[in-house]
Coordinates of C-alpha atoms in Angstrom, one line a residue:
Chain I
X1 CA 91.0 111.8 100.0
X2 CA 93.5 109.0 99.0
X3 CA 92.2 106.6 96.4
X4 CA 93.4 103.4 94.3
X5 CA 92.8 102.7 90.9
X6 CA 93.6 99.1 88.8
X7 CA 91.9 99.7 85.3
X8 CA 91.6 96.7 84.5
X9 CA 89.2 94.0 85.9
X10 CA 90.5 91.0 84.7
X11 CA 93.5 90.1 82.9
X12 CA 94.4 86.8 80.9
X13 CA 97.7 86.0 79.8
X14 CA 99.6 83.0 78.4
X15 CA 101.6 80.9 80.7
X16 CA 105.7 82.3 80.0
X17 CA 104.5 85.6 78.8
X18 CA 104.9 89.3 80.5
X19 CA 102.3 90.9 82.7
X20 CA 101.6 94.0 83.4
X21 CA 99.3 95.4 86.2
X22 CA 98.3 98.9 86.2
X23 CA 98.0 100.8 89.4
X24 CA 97.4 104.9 90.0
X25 CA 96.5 107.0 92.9
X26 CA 95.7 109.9 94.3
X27 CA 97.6 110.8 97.3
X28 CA 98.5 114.2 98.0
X29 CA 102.1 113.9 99.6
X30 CA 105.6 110.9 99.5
X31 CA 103.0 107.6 99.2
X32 CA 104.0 104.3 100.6
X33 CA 102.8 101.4 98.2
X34 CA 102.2 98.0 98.0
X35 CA 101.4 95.3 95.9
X36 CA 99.1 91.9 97.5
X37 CA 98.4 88.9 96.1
X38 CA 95.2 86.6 97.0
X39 CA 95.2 83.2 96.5
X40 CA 91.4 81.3 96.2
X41 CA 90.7 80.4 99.8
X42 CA 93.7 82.3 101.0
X43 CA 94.2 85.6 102.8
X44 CA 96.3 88.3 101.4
X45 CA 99.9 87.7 100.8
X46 CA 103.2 91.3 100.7
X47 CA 104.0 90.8 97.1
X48 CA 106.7 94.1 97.7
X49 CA 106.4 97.7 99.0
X50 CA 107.6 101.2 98.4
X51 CA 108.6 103.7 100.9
X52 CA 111.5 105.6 99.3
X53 CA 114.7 104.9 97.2
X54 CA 115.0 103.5 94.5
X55 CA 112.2 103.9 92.1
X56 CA 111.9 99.6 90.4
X57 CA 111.5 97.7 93.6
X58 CA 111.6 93.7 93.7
X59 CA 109.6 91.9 95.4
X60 CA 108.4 87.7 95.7
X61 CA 107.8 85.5 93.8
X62 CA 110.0 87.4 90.7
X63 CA 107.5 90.1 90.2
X64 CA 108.4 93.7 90.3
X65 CA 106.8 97.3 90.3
X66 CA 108.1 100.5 89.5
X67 CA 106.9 103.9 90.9
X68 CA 106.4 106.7 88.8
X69 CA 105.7 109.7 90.7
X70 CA 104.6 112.2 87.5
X71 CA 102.3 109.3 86.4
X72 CA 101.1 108.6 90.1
X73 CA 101.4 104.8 88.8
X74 CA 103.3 101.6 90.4
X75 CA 102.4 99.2 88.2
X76 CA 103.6 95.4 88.7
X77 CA 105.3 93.4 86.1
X78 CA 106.9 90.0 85.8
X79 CA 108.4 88.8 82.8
X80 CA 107.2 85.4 82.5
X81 CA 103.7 84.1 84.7
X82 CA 103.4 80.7 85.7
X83 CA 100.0 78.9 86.3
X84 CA 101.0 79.4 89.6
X85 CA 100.4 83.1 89.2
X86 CA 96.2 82.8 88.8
X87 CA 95.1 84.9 91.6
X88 CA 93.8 88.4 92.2
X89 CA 96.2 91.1 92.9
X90 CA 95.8 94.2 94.7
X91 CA 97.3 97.6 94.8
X92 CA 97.0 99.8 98.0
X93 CA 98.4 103.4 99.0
X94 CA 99.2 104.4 102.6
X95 CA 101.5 107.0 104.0
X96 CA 104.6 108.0 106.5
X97 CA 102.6 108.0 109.3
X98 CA 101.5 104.7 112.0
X99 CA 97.7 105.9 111.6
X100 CA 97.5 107.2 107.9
X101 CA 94.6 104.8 106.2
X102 CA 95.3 102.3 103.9
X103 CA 93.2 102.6 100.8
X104 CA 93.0 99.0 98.3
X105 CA 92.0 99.8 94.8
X106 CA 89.4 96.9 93.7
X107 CA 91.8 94.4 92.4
X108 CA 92.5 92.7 89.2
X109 CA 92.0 88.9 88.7
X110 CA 94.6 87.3 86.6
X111 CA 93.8 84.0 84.4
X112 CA 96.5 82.2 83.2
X113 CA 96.3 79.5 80.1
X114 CA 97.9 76.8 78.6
Chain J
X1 CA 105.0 80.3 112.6
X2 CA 103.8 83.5 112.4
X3 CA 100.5 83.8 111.4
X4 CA 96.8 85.4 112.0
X5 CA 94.2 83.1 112.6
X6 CA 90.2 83.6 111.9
X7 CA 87.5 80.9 113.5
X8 CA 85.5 80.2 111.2
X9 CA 86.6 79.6 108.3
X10 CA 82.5 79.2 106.6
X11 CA 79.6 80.3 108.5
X12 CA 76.1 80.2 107.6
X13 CA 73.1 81.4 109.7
X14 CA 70.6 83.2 110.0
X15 CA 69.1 86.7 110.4
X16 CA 69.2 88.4 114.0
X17 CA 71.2 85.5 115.5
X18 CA 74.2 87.1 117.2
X19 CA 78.2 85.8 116.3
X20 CA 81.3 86.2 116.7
X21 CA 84.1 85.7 114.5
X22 CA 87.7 85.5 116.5
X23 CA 91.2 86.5 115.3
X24 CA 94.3 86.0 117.1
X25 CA 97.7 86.9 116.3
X26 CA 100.8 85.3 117.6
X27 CA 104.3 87.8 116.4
X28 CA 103.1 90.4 119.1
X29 CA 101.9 93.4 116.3
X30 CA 100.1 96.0 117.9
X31 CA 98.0 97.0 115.5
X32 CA 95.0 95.2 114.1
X33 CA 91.8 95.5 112.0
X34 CA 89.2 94.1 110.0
X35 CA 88.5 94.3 106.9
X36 CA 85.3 93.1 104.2
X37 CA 85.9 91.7 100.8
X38 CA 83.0 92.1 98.7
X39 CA 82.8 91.4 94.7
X40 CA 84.0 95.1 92.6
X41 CA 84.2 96.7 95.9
X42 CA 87.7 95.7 97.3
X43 CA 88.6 95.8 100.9
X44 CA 86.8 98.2 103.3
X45 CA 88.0 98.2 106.2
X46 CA 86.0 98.0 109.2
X47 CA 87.1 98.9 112.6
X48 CA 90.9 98.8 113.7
X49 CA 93.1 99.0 116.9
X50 CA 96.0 101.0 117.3
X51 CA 96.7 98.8 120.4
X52 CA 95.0 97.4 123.7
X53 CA 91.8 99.0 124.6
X54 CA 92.0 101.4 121.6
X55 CA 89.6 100.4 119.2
X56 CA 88.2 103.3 115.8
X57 CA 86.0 103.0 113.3
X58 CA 87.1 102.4 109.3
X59 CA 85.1 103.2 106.3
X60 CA 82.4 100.7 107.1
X61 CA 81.5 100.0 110.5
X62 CA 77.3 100.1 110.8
X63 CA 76.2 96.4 112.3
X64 CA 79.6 95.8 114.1
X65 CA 81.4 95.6 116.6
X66 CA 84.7 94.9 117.9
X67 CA 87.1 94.9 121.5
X68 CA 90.7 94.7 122.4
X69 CA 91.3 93.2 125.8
X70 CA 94.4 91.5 124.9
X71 CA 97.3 92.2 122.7
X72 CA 96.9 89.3 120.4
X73 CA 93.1 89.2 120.4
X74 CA 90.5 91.1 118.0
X75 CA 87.4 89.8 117.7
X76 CA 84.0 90.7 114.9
X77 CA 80.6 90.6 116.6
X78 CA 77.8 91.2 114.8
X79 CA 75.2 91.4 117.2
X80 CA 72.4 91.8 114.9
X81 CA 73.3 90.2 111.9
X82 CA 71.4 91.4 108.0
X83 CA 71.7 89.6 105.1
X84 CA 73.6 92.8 103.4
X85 CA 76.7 91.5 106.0
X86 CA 77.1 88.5 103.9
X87 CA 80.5 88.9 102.8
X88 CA 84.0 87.5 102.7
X89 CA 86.1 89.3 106.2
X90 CA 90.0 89.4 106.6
X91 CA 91.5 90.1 109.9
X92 CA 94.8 91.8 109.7
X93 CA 97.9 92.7 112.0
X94 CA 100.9 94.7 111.7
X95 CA 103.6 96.1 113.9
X96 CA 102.3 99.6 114.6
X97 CA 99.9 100.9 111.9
X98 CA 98.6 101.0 108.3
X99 CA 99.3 103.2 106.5
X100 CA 103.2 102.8 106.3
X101 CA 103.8 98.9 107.8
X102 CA 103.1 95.4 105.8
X103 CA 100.2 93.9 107.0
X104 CA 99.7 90.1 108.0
X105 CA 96.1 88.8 106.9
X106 CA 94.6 85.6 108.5
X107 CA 92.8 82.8 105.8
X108 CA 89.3 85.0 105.7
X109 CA 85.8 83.7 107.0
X110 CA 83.3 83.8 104.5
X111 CA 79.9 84.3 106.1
X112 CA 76.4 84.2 104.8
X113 CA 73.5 85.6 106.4
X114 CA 70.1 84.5 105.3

């Protein structure tokens, strides 16, 4: 069964310095992959996606992920956060097909400060 | 603009008393489904519809229910509601699937069951 894990809980960074958000999972043929951002009091927003191609994809909002197949990771990055970036992310792993499942890992909250 | 849109937005009530939480979608997707937010947990997807009249069950569907009568229509009913239903639920849409196409989520309705 396909799964999504994001280590890390919660994250806090400085506001104007790199983030990193780890993502790996299990999926046993070509995953597609996405990155979501929630908002408080908002639904969940296409940060960028995977299918094929080129391996450091770029998304909104200046982030960016790259997919590492012999790591199973796509982990997100941005090279400088703004307090606009306090939200919770999500990772999520689906496949080629219309009625392949979805899977979310459980999300990692970011806190930015001053 | 295209968006998904769940009424309500906050709901509090109590146990046993039947609701209904709708979604609508207006950019003509044919696929649908709704999902459950909970704290550590992620998203768990409830029930979803490939298209009109064609409705399956997700990873979490015990106390729910759902129909498809029109395209741009997928309502929640819980026709028994428990307080272990308390829970913050996200209606999505996407062109044709899951696994392999963006998906559009509505604001969330956050309900509580006492």
């Amino acid at each position: 069964a396909q799964s999504v894990t994001q280590p890390d809980i919660h994250i806090t960074v400085s506001e104007g310095a790199s983030l990193e958000l780890r993502c790996n999972y299990s999926y046993g043929a070509t995953p597609y992959l996405f990155w979501y951002v929630q908002s408080p009091g908002q639904g969940l927003q296409l940060l960028l996606k995977y299918f094929s191609g080129d391996t450091l994809v770029q998304g909104i909002k200046g982030f960016e992920a790259e997919f590492k197949r012999s790591q199973s990771s796509f982990n997100l990055r941005k090279p400088s956060v703004h307090w606009s970036d306090a939200a919770e992310y999500f990772c999520a792993v689906g496949g080629s097909f219309g009625n392949e499942k979805l899977t979310f890992g459980t999300g990692t909250r970011l806190t930015i400060i001053p | 603009e295209a968006q998904v849109t769940q009424n309500p937005r906050y709901l509090i009530t109590v146990t046993g008393k039947k609701l209904t939480v709708t979604c609508s979608q207006n950019m003509n997707h044919e696929y649908m489904s709704w999902y459950r937010q909970d704290p550590g947990l992620g998203l768990r997807q409830i029930y979803y519809s490939m298209n009109v009249e064609v409705t399956d069950k997700g990873d979490v569907p015990e106390g729910y229910k759902v129909s498809r009568k029109e395209k741009r229509n997928f309502p929640l009913i819980l026709e028994s509601p428990s307080p272990n239903q308390t829970s913050l639920y996200f209606c999505a849409s996407s062109l044709y699937g899951q696994g392999n196409q963006p998906q559009h989520f509505g604001d969330g309705t956050r309900l509580s069951i006492l």
